[in-house]
Amino acid sequence: MNGSEKNGENCLLYESILNCEGAPAEKVKRALQIISSVFSHAVEGIVVTDPEGTIKLVNPAFTVITGYEPEEAVGENPRILKSDRQPAEFYRKFWESLKTEGKWEGEIWNRRKNGEVYPEWLSCTAVYDENGNVTDYISVFNDLSEVRFKDAQIEMQSNYDQLTGLSSRSVFYGRVRDELSRLKQTGGRLAILVLDINRFKIINDSLGHPAGDAVLQEVGKRLAGHLGSREKISRIGGDDFHILLSDVKTVEEVASRAEKLIHILDEPVNAGGNRLFLSASLGAAIFPEDGNKAETLLKKADLAMHKAKEYGISSLRFYTEELSDMVSSRLTLENSLRRGLENKEFSLVYQPKFSLAKRRVEGFEALLRWKTPERLVSPWEFIPVAEEIGLILPLGEWVFLEVCRQIAAWRDEGFLPGEVAVNLSAKQLHHSDLLPMIRKALDEYSVDASLVGVEITESGLMENIAGSVEILSGLKELGMKVYVDDFGTGYSSLNYLKRLPIDVLKIDKSFIDGVYADRSDAAITRAIIGLGKALGMEIIAEGVESAEQLDFLLINGCDGIQGYLLSPPVSPSETLTFRKNEISRFFLNLLQRREYATERGAASE
Ligand code: C2E
Ligand code: MG
Ligand code: MG
């Protein structure tokens, strides 16, 4: 065997065989067969183009990857694969490299025939003839989408909990640390909560692990739905969820958000064909109060959660004892408010309003009372909580229905009450259902709208002026009287006040308290009376308790009064004397004394 024969036998590469002088035709043929087989069986896509870029040849892997059959691709330009993911600058560099260096290699996004965009690793090489002119370009490419998918899966496995899709412990810790360092710069609070599903073990033991898994997935989904973009939630093994609340302003805010998280379990969870009623225990630790390291805060939140477990169903504990006590009494109040509405623990009392000009009771204000099995709770305490948790809406609806029912009963008794005003909180006023709700209550008892009024606080009105104008106009159209309650305590813009269809201003009790002892209270009260009259509104003084206050109001031309001097709020049956306009001798004497003094004053002038 001579040297050239040996050489020819081993030169299986296309290029080598071409250069292998004297290689027998048979061997050349065999080599070409092998190369052709490599071309056909390669998993890489291969494209050969002429120097102008027109496709001359593609291999089967090209068709598998791109979706184009050879007859669709040959004669076309590789532009058919263009994805528009690369800018023009990219292609300029691509061609520059091919022309100057004869090759280009890198990642590129192309588009399959079905429109799908995919990443590929592309090697493009120029082939030259003996004179150095390009005869072909050969491109070999790998589809990277599968690899990418696997990478993403691996990332997903290390960053996310397989069962719930929530962040992994390391991602969660990372976010807590990031947020802590941010808040140390900017100031602010952060809370770490640990939530544990009560009696979860029983679900697993009695209904099996698939049911337990379904519960965890559903709880994770509901919790995640309550978080903002900077916040994170993670399942740290078993049924413990760790939650990061960021940028919280006050401890109360943490409590109210944590409570919402507890209430995500109010709705039963479907698991393995069972509807399960669940509850959770929540522990909370707050930065900076309870520590400034992620590990410390998590440990304390966990301890607090174990304390919460001792308290039983759906409870929340803070790591710090005082915070816990403060929040738990509020939570108790919230829970008993919900229960109170179901158990009909609410009632209404009525405080008469007296017109000084007409010397008669013109109507009443309905005031809500809540008697729990343990105590009488003041509206000052429960109304703000009811507003915050949204319970004011069903509660307010109950008040309207009850007032209408009461007016109808009094009408049947033969002594109508004048008009009864109902207090509305800002939340009720700006709720889209207000007018339909009122209409429904009036219709249900066939009560004329002129017999019912609404009292809205000044701050409630100013919260959303445009909305207030629209709603008050709707109330006026119905024929109801509109009062501004606690006037003087908010920040009314006179300009807006003029635009609002208001009938009566009620001067807040805090000014009436001081009309005799405090010059500025007296001045403010006079000013409000003057302002109201100038705007064509009626003026009522709230909380009138003494004869001196009554004197002051009579002298200064106030239209009406309300207060303990005439009567405290009374039960429905006790309103009868007022409905009959039977005013106490004591009160009438006070009025007469003032009239007598005025007459004497006029006579001596
Ligand atoms: P408000 O509407 O300004 O009601 C006047 C409050 O002052 C009532 O307290 C009334 O009992 C009390 N008051 C009346 N005259 C005197 C007086 O001469 N001296 C003293 N010291 N107090 C007097 P109440 O009933 O505790 O209500 C407190 C607040 O709770 C009300 O203030 C009102 O803002 C709110 N509220 C009461 N009932 C309802 C309701 O049904 N719905 C809504 N949204 N809020 C209500
Ligand atoms: Mg009121
Ligand atoms: Mg008031």
XYZ file of C-alpha atoms and ligand atoms in Angstrom:
653
model
C 0.000 0.000 0.000
C 1.591 3.303 -1.059
C 1.441 6.479 0.997
C -1.071 8.220 -1.187
C -3.444 5.260 -1.022
C -3.294 5.308 2.798
C -3.912 8.968 2.715
C -6.897 8.551 0.387
C -8.398 5.890 2.631
C -8.321 8.098 5.711
C -9.391 11.276 4.055
C -13.058 11.037 4.651
C -13.728 14.693 5.008
C -15.206 16.374 2.018
C -12.423 18.898 1.923
C -9.651 16.313 2.323
C -10.979 14.079 -0.429
C -11.114 16.973 -2.817
C -7.521 17.728 -1.987
C -6.498 14.115 -2.046
C -4.870 13.812 -5.397
C -5.134 10.434 -7.043
C -7.804 9.123 -4.734
C -9.600 6.308 -6.539
C -13.018 7.226 -7.890
C -14.579 4.477 -5.833
C -13.221 5.845 -2.591
C -14.260 9.338 -3.503
C -17.738 7.983 -4.139
C -17.781 6.169 -0.787
C -16.532 9.250 1.048
C -19.219 11.325 -0.571
C -21.820 8.755 0.481
C -20.670 9.004 4.079
C -20.657 12.782 3.983
C -24.070 12.787 2.449
C -25.248 10.488 5.246
C -23.760 12.873 7.841
C -25.579 15.708 6.087
C -28.857 13.796 6.163
C -28.607 12.502 9.707
C -27.142 15.502 11.469
C -29.332 16.857 14.254
C -28.062 20.331 13.348
C -29.836 22.158 10.612
C -27.617 22.803 7.597
C -28.204 25.351 4.863
C -26.009 26.003 1.844
C -26.498 29.245 -0.040
C -24.826 30.804 -3.076
C -22.798 34.011 -2.617
C -26.011 36.086 -3.050
C -27.627 34.192 -0.208
C -30.061 32.118 -2.259
C -30.641 28.760 -0.618
C -29.275 25.879 -2.691
C -29.483 23.004 -0.264
C -30.985 22.168 3.100
C -30.768 18.991 5.179
C -33.697 17.117 6.830
C -32.882 18.619 10.290
C -33.434 22.050 8.725
C -36.993 20.953 7.900
C -37.520 19.489 11.364
C -36.368 22.693 13.075
C -37.834 25.352 10.793
C -40.883 23.558 9.385
C -39.930 24.447 5.769
C -39.728 21.545 3.290
C -36.660 21.629 0.954
C -38.810 22.650 -2.014
C -40.191 25.588 -0.022
C -36.748 26.742 1.080
C -34.563 26.193 -1.972
C -34.477 29.283 -4.163
C -35.500 31.515 -1.232
C -33.354 33.774 0.879
C -32.726 32.775 4.551
C -34.719 35.941 5.343
C -37.777 33.661 5.367
C -36.559 32.686 8.850
C -36.104 36.235 10.105
C -37.759 36.922 13.476
C -37.352 40.702 13.768
C -35.838 40.110 17.180
C -32.429 41.400 16.030
C -31.907 45.027 15.031
C -30.544 46.012 11.611
C -27.179 46.679 13.263
C -26.949 42.974 14.149
C -27.209 41.914 10.506
C -24.752 44.556 9.421
C -22.128 43.106 11.792
C -23.043 39.580 10.730
C -22.280 40.298 7.072
C -19.195 42.309 7.895
C -17.748 39.370 9.839
C -18.642 36.886 7.083
C -17.021 39.047 4.443
C -13.858 39.951 6.325
C -13.254 36.815 8.387
C -15.180 34.275 6.377
C -17.253 33.156 9.360
C -19.749 34.203 11.979
C -20.865 32.348 15.075
C -23.392 33.261 17.696
C -26.920 33.118 18.987
C -29.750 34.319 16.829
C -33.546 34.262 17.085
C -35.339 32.898 14.047
C -38.941 32.198 13.192
C -40.369 28.785 12.276
C -42.888 28.373 9.470
C -45.657 28.152 12.108
C -44.706 31.608 13.368
C -43.004 30.468 16.547
C -39.811 32.322 17.407
C -36.893 30.238 18.721
C -33.250 30.720 19.674
C -30.527 28.924 17.723
C -26.774 28.678 17.818
C -25.558 29.459 14.314
C -22.177 28.903 12.670
C -21.901 30.402 9.242
C -18.829 29.801 7.089
C -17.849 31.061 3.645
C -16.455 28.576 1.075
C -13.940 29.956 -1.419
C -12.674 28.796 -4.825
C -8.993 28.650 -5.715
C -9.100 32.364 -6.660
C -10.424 33.325 -3.265
C -13.957 34.068 -4.436
C -16.888 32.997 -2.302
C -18.729 30.082 -3.908
C -21.066 29.137 -1.048
C -22.040 29.946 2.481
C -22.679 27.028 4.813
C -24.762 27.582 7.908
C -25.040 24.991 10.640
C -27.442 25.643 13.517
C -28.750 24.072 16.729
C -32.244 24.699 18.074
C -31.667 26.051 21.592
C -35.285 26.216 22.682
C -35.217 22.781 24.296
C -32.046 23.654 26.199
C -33.558 26.932 27.290
C -36.684 25.179 28.463
C -34.594 22.794 30.554
C -32.577 25.708 31.994
C -35.815 27.468 32.882
C -37.065 24.277 34.494
C -33.924 23.989 36.575
C -34.208 27.642 37.564
C -37.844 27.138 38.378
C -36.989 24.171 40.571
C -34.398 26.087 42.536
C -36.362 29.339 42.788
C -39.896 28.090 43.167
C -41.810 25.623 45.255
C -42.846 22.739 42.991
C -46.243 22.284 44.549
C -47.534 25.838 44.778
C -45.356 27.724 42.315
C -44.531 30.225 45.079
C -40.996 31.544 45.679
C -38.441 29.281 47.266
C -36.986 29.965 50.686
C -33.782 31.434 49.197
C -35.661 33.824 46.904
C -37.853 34.871 49.829
C -34.883 35.521 52.117
C -33.191 37.461 49.337
C -36.206 39.712 48.904
C -36.495 40.292 52.653
C -32.836 41.300 52.792
C -33.222 43.628 49.792
C -36.265 45.278 51.296
C -34.568 45.632 54.690
C -31.596 47.412 53.197
C -33.872 49.649 51.154
C -36.018 50.570 54.150
C -32.944 51.213 56.298
C -32.107 53.955 53.786
C -35.548 55.358 53.149
C -37.201 54.634 56.486
C -40.437 52.705 56.782
C -41.758 49.454 58.163
C -41.833 45.891 57.005
C -43.643 42.918 58.447
C -42.874 39.226 58.256
C -45.854 36.989 58.751
C -45.903 33.262 59.286
C -49.209 31.635 58.444
C -49.978 28.089 59.454
C -53.128 26.219 58.475
C -54.791 24.885 61.602
C -55.257 21.143 61.851
C -53.663 20.594 58.454
C -52.225 17.279 59.596
C -55.734 15.897 60.017
C -56.542 16.692 56.368
C -53.418 14.877 55.222
C -54.020 11.934 57.518
C -57.706 11.494 56.886
C -58.173 12.581 53.253
C -54.741 11.675 51.930
C -51.835 13.678 50.559
C -53.452 14.666 47.226
C -56.204 16.464 49.189
C -53.565 18.096 51.385
C -51.669 19.215 48.277
C -54.819 20.681 46.770
C -55.377 22.686 49.975
C -51.818 24.026 49.936
C -52.101 25.011 46.273
C -55.382 26.809 46.825
C -54.186 28.607 49.970
C -50.991 29.665 48.179
C -53.055 31.013 45.272
C -55.407 32.969 47.538
C -52.535 34.431 49.574
C -50.582 35.472 46.490
C -53.646 37.324 45.231
C -53.365 39.723 48.174
C -49.809 40.876 47.722
C -48.269 43.925 46.077
C -45.331 43.927 43.658
C -42.636 44.372 46.319
C -44.128 41.715 48.520
C -43.379 38.029 48.532
C -44.788 34.810 49.770
C -43.102 31.477 50.133
C -44.042 28.047 51.401
C -41.396 26.904 53.795
C -42.144 23.203 53.908
C -45.347 21.631 55.180
C -48.204 24.047 55.702
C -46.164 27.098 56.755
C -46.345 30.113 54.515
C -43.990 33.041 55.024
C -45.212 36.406 53.875
C -43.366 39.679 53.449
C -45.418 42.864 53.695
C -43.384 45.867 52.683
C -43.808 49.627 53.119
C -46.422 49.301 55.823
C -46.949 52.522 57.705
C -48.439 51.491 61.013
C -48.889 48.442 63.158
C -52.641 48.786 62.597
C -52.064 48.535 58.864
C -50.145 45.292 59.394
C -52.987 44.034 61.577
C -55.652 44.901 59.070
C -53.719 43.360 56.149
C -52.895 40.269 58.187
C -56.522 39.932 59.091
C -57.500 40.020 55.427
C -55.055 37.170 54.896
C -56.713 35.160 57.660
C -60.078 35.810 56.016
C -58.991 34.281 52.719
C -59.959 31.050 54.430
C -63.529 32.155 55.126
C -64.514 30.582 51.828
C -64.322 26.779 51.994
C -61.590 25.060 49.984
C -62.380 22.243 47.546
C -60.034 19.322 47.973
C -60.549 15.825 46.643
C -64.291 16.327 46.301
C -64.630 17.729 49.850
C -65.541 21.269 50.847
C -63.192 22.014 53.714
C -63.684 24.833 56.214
C -60.232 25.913 57.304
C -58.707 28.414 59.667
C -55.187 29.723 60.093
C -52.888 31.038 62.784
C -50.735 34.019 61.961
C -47.673 35.352 63.702
C -46.124 38.702 62.849
C -42.835 40.430 63.518
C -42.117 43.979 62.468
C -39.025 45.837 61.361
C -37.714 47.949 63.058
C -39.584 47.167 66.293
C -38.706 43.481 66.526
C -35.331 43.396 64.821
C -33.433 44.424 61.699
C -32.242 41.068 60.324
C -34.233 38.693 58.142
C -33.383 35.673 60.316
C -34.383 37.419 63.560
C -37.668 38.620 62.155
C -38.561 35.200 60.783
C -37.747 33.509 64.061
C -39.880 35.972 65.999
C -42.773 35.734 63.550
C -42.621 31.979 63.924
C -42.704 32.219 67.728
C -45.651 34.599 67.475
C -47.438 32.118 65.180
C -47.048 29.372 67.772
C -48.545 31.703 70.370
C -51.425 32.425 67.988
C -52.057 28.687 67.744
C -52.708 28.586 71.472
C -55.514 31.094 70.990
C -57.311 28.751 68.625
C -59.236 29.509 65.473
C -58.138 32.272 63.133
C -55.974 34.319 65.392
C -53.128 36.730 64.880
C -50.345 37.451 67.352
C -47.495 39.891 67.177
C -44.131 39.073 68.601
C -44.350 42.079 70.908
C -46.893 41.585 73.657
C -48.333 45.138 73.704
C -48.862 45.111 69.961
C -50.583 41.782 70.261
C -52.954 43.002 72.948
C -53.831 46.140 71.039
C -54.468 44.275 67.842
C -56.261 41.346 69.384
C -58.838 43.564 71.080
C -59.478 45.165 67.711
C -59.761 41.802 66.035
C -62.172 40.679 68.695
C -64.204 43.793 67.976
C -64.208 43.060 64.267
C -65.265 39.487 64.748
C -68.005 40.373 67.180
C -69.229 43.131 64.832
C -69.824 40.537 62.119
C -71.494 38.259 64.615
C -73.520 41.181 66.050
C -75.076 41.920 62.683
C -76.106 38.289 62.281
C -77.416 38.097 65.849
C -79.455 41.303 65.563
C -77.584 43.029 68.364
C -78.107 46.459 66.798
C -80.911 48.899 67.512
C -81.715 52.541 66.884
C -82.417 55.390 69.271
C -83.857 58.733 68.219
C -82.780 62.192 69.311
C -85.276 65.017 68.698
C -84.359 68.169 66.795
C -86.073 71.357 67.869
C -86.819 74.353 65.670
C -86.237 77.550 67.664
C -88.124 79.602 65.116
C -91.222 77.388 65.073
C -90.997 76.338 68.728
C -91.603 72.720 67.860
C -89.894 69.352 67.360
C -89.284 69.039 63.657
C -87.804 65.610 63.499
C -85.259 63.168 64.864
C -81.800 61.853 64.234
C -81.508 58.065 64.187
C -78.451 56.871 66.135
C -77.135 53.369 66.103
C -76.695 51.351 69.298
C -74.842 48.072 69.676
C -75.453 45.916 72.695
C -73.216 42.846 72.775
C -73.889 40.138 75.371
C -71.102 41.765 77.428
C -71.496 45.531 77.034
C -72.919 48.520 75.218
C -70.368 49.594 72.572
C -70.238 53.260 71.543
C -70.623 54.176 67.855
C -67.449 56.241 68.238
C -65.697 52.905 68.783
C -67.419 50.594 66.317
C -68.359 52.845 63.361
C -64.712 53.463 62.314
C -63.990 49.714 62.519
C -67.144 48.856 60.568
C -66.064 51.401 57.939
C -62.634 49.916 57.643
C -63.740 46.326 57.239
C -66.572 47.205 54.884
C -69.271 46.128 57.303
C -70.680 49.647 57.279
C -72.465 48.811 54.020
C -74.723 46.006 55.309
C -74.998 47.817 58.640
C -75.993 51.070 56.915
C -78.549 49.221 54.817
C -80.039 47.757 57.965
C -80.274 51.277 59.503
C -82.172 52.583 56.457
C -84.588 49.676 56.423
C -85.149 49.951 60.168
C -85.789 53.714 59.984
C -88.318 53.199 57.178
C -89.982 50.386 59.077
C -90.161 52.621 62.186
C -91.591 55.599 60.292
C -94.273 53.343 58.789
C -95.127 52.000 62.276
C -95.362 55.542 63.696
C -97.512 56.589 60.749
C -99.884 53.716 61.560
C -99.921 54.908 65.175
C -101.174 58.290 63.904
C -98.216 60.477 64.967
C -95.675 60.997 62.257
C -92.197 61.929 63.499
C -91.468 64.873 61.175
C -88.365 63.857 59.330
C -85.829 61.284 60.562
C -82.211 61.821 59.592
C -79.860 58.904 59.092
C -76.082 59.243 59.464
C -74.087 58.181 56.434
C -70.362 57.531 56.495
C -68.156 58.555 53.577
C -67.824 54.933 52.480
C -71.594 54.612 52.181
C -71.962 57.951 50.442
C -69.508 57.089 47.703
C -70.723 53.554 47.190
C -72.446 53.074 43.861
C -75.309 51.147 45.417
C -76.453 53.951 47.756
C -79.366 55.382 45.772
C -80.859 52.010 44.741
C -80.508 50.850 48.349
C -82.374 53.914 49.666
C -85.112 53.627 47.024
C -85.593 49.980 47.891
C -85.949 50.722 51.630
C -88.444 53.558 50.981
C -90.482 51.366 48.619
C -90.512 48.418 50.961
C -92.400 50.412 53.618
C -94.085 52.908 51.251
C -92.385 55.776 53.021
C -92.227 59.197 51.371
C -88.625 60.353 50.768
C -89.397 63.716 52.397
C -89.709 61.872 55.724
C -86.087 60.706 55.632
C -82.950 62.854 55.677
C -79.248 62.082 55.515
C -76.411 63.457 57.651
C -72.978 63.416 56.077
C -69.851 64.675 57.766
C -68.021 67.586 56.264
C -64.895 65.500 55.705
C -66.955 62.761 54.017
C -68.271 65.308 51.518
C -64.936 66.887 50.777
C -63.252 63.511 50.193
C -64.632 63.433 46.676
C -66.316 66.671 45.725
C -67.419 65.717 42.213
C -68.870 62.441 43.489
C -70.576 64.238 46.375
C -72.271 66.745 44.052
C -73.674 63.919 41.957
C -74.884 61.795 44.857
C -76.383 64.676 46.819
C -78.211 65.794 43.698
C -79.616 62.273 43.397
C -80.756 62.367 47.024
C -82.365 65.787 46.506
C -84.144 64.532 43.421
C -85.618 61.777 45.517
C -86.925 64.530 47.827
C -84.626 63.984 50.802
C -83.167 66.625 53.083
C -79.359 66.784 53.253
C -77.460 67.746 56.418
C -73.757 68.438 56.848
C -72.798 66.907 60.189
C -70.017 68.059 62.553
C -69.631 71.249 60.525
C -66.495 73.243 61.362
C -64.312 70.228 62.091
C -63.314 69.474 58.495
C -61.781 71.634 55.826
C -64.629 72.841 53.703
C -63.845 74.907 50.729
C -66.495 77.607 50.625
C -66.438 77.438 46.895
C -67.385 73.774 46.971
C -69.889 74.261 49.757
C -71.747 76.620 47.446
C -71.922 73.961 44.733
C -73.302 71.237 46.964
C -77.070 70.965 47.338
C -77.128 71.153 51.140
C -80.171 72.047 53.276
C -78.796 72.176 56.796
C -75.433 72.772 58.495
C -75.038 71.174 61.919
C -72.512 73.101 64.016
C -70.241 70.610 65.756
C -70.663 70.126 69.490
C -67.018 71.087 70.147
C -67.823 74.732 69.242
C -71.137 74.764 71.093
C -69.318 73.510 74.220
C -67.268 76.690 74.309
C -69.681 79.422 73.195
C -69.746 80.944 76.661
C -66.205 80.316 77.876
C -64.174 80.562 74.697
C -64.156 83.644 72.524
C -63.019 81.887 69.386
C -65.703 79.182 69.740
C -68.280 81.932 70.041
C -66.835 83.735 67.041
C -66.748 80.542 64.952
C -70.331 79.676 65.888
C -71.522 83.177 64.915
C -69.572 82.937 61.672
C -71.075 79.563 60.789
C -74.585 80.873 61.445
C -73.853 83.890 59.216
C -72.298 81.767 56.496
C -75.153 79.268 56.463
C -77.739 82.002 56.207
C -75.827 83.685 53.396
C -75.842 80.415 51.484
C -79.543 79.912 52.148
C -79.019 76.983 54.502
C -80.623 76.192 57.815
C -78.375 75.984 60.912
C -78.716 73.499 63.757
C -76.477 73.447 66.853
C -75.442 69.983 68.074
C -74.851 68.965 71.687
C -76.658 71.841 73.393
C -76.537 71.079 77.123
C -76.999 74.333 79.001
C -79.385 77.266 79.258
C -76.456 79.627 78.504
C -75.739 77.886 75.246
C -79.411 78.081 74.328
C -79.364 81.802 75.096
C -76.347 82.369 72.895
C -77.934 80.473 70.007
C -81.252 82.315 70.314
C -79.512 85.683 70.362
C -77.410 84.800 67.337
C -80.292 83.577 65.231
C -79.553 79.832 65.104
C -82.505 77.996 63.525
C -82.541 74.808 65.565
C -80.944 72.851 68.341
C -80.315 69.299 69.338
C -78.813 68.150 72.632
C -79.280 66.826 76.131
C -80.903 70.105 77.190
C -83.982 69.093 75.211
C -83.479 65.361 75.246
C -80.816 62.665 74.869
C -81.444 60.041 72.202
C -84.459 57.974 73.323
C -85.993 54.607 72.528
C -88.648 54.462 69.756
C -91.541 54.370 72.231
C -90.179 57.367 74.162
C -90.402 59.506 71.024
C -94.204 59.722 71.369
C -94.293 62.909 73.490
C -92.011 64.622 70.992
C -94.037 63.388 68.059
C -97.061 64.936 69.737
C -94.950 68.062 70.305
C -95.439 67.800 74.066
C -92.319 69.666 75.157
C -91.157 69.587 78.784
C -92.190 72.576 80.984
C -88.548 73.002 81.913
C -87.489 73.550 78.322
C -90.422 75.820 77.507
C -89.620 77.916 80.606
C -86.065 78.381 79.370
C -87.342 79.608 76.027
C -89.830 81.962 77.670
C -87.154 83.344 79.978
C -85.073 84.246 76.948
C -88.073 85.868 75.213
C -88.802 87.869 78.355
C -85.149 88.985 78.581
C -85.187 90.033 74.940
C -88.374 92.014 75.384
C -86.973 93.728 78.502
C -83.773 94.488 76.632
C -85.767 96.015 73.776
C -87.949 98.054 76.189
C -84.972 99.510 78.043
C -83.190 100.605 74.849
P -73.221 62.486 65.308
O -74.019 62.160 64.108
O -72.558 63.804 65.336
O -74.207 62.286 66.490
C -74.210 63.088 67.615
C -73.607 62.379 68.754
O -73.604 63.252 69.882
C -74.449 61.182 69.207
O -73.524 60.268 69.762
C -75.329 61.738 70.296
O -75.760 60.780 71.204
C -74.369 62.701 70.942
N -75.063 63.811 71.584
C -76.203 64.419 71.191
N -76.503 65.436 72.032
C -75.523 65.467 72.943
C -75.260 66.311 74.085
O -76.008 67.245 74.413
N -74.162 66.043 74.810
C -73.326 65.036 74.516
N -72.258 64.846 75.278
N -73.504 64.217 73.431
C -74.625 64.457 72.671
P -73.590 58.772 69.364
O -74.976 58.330 69.279
O -72.653 58.104 70.316
O -73.013 58.767 67.920
C -71.729 59.084 67.678
C -71.446 59.204 66.216
O -71.545 57.927 65.614
C -72.453 60.061 65.469
O -72.090 61.383 65.572
C -72.310 59.538 64.070
O -71.203 60.141 63.440
C -71.988 58.081 64.288
N -73.202 57.295 64.081
C -74.207 57.043 64.948
N -75.153 56.289 64.352
C -74.753 56.073 63.085
C -75.292 55.360 61.947
O -76.387 54.813 61.962
N -74.553 55.336 60.804
C -73.356 55.966 60.717
N -72.691 55.911 59.571
N -72.820 56.652 61.746
C -73.506 56.706 62.909
Mg -75.268 62.992 63.029
Mg -72.515 65.452 64.751
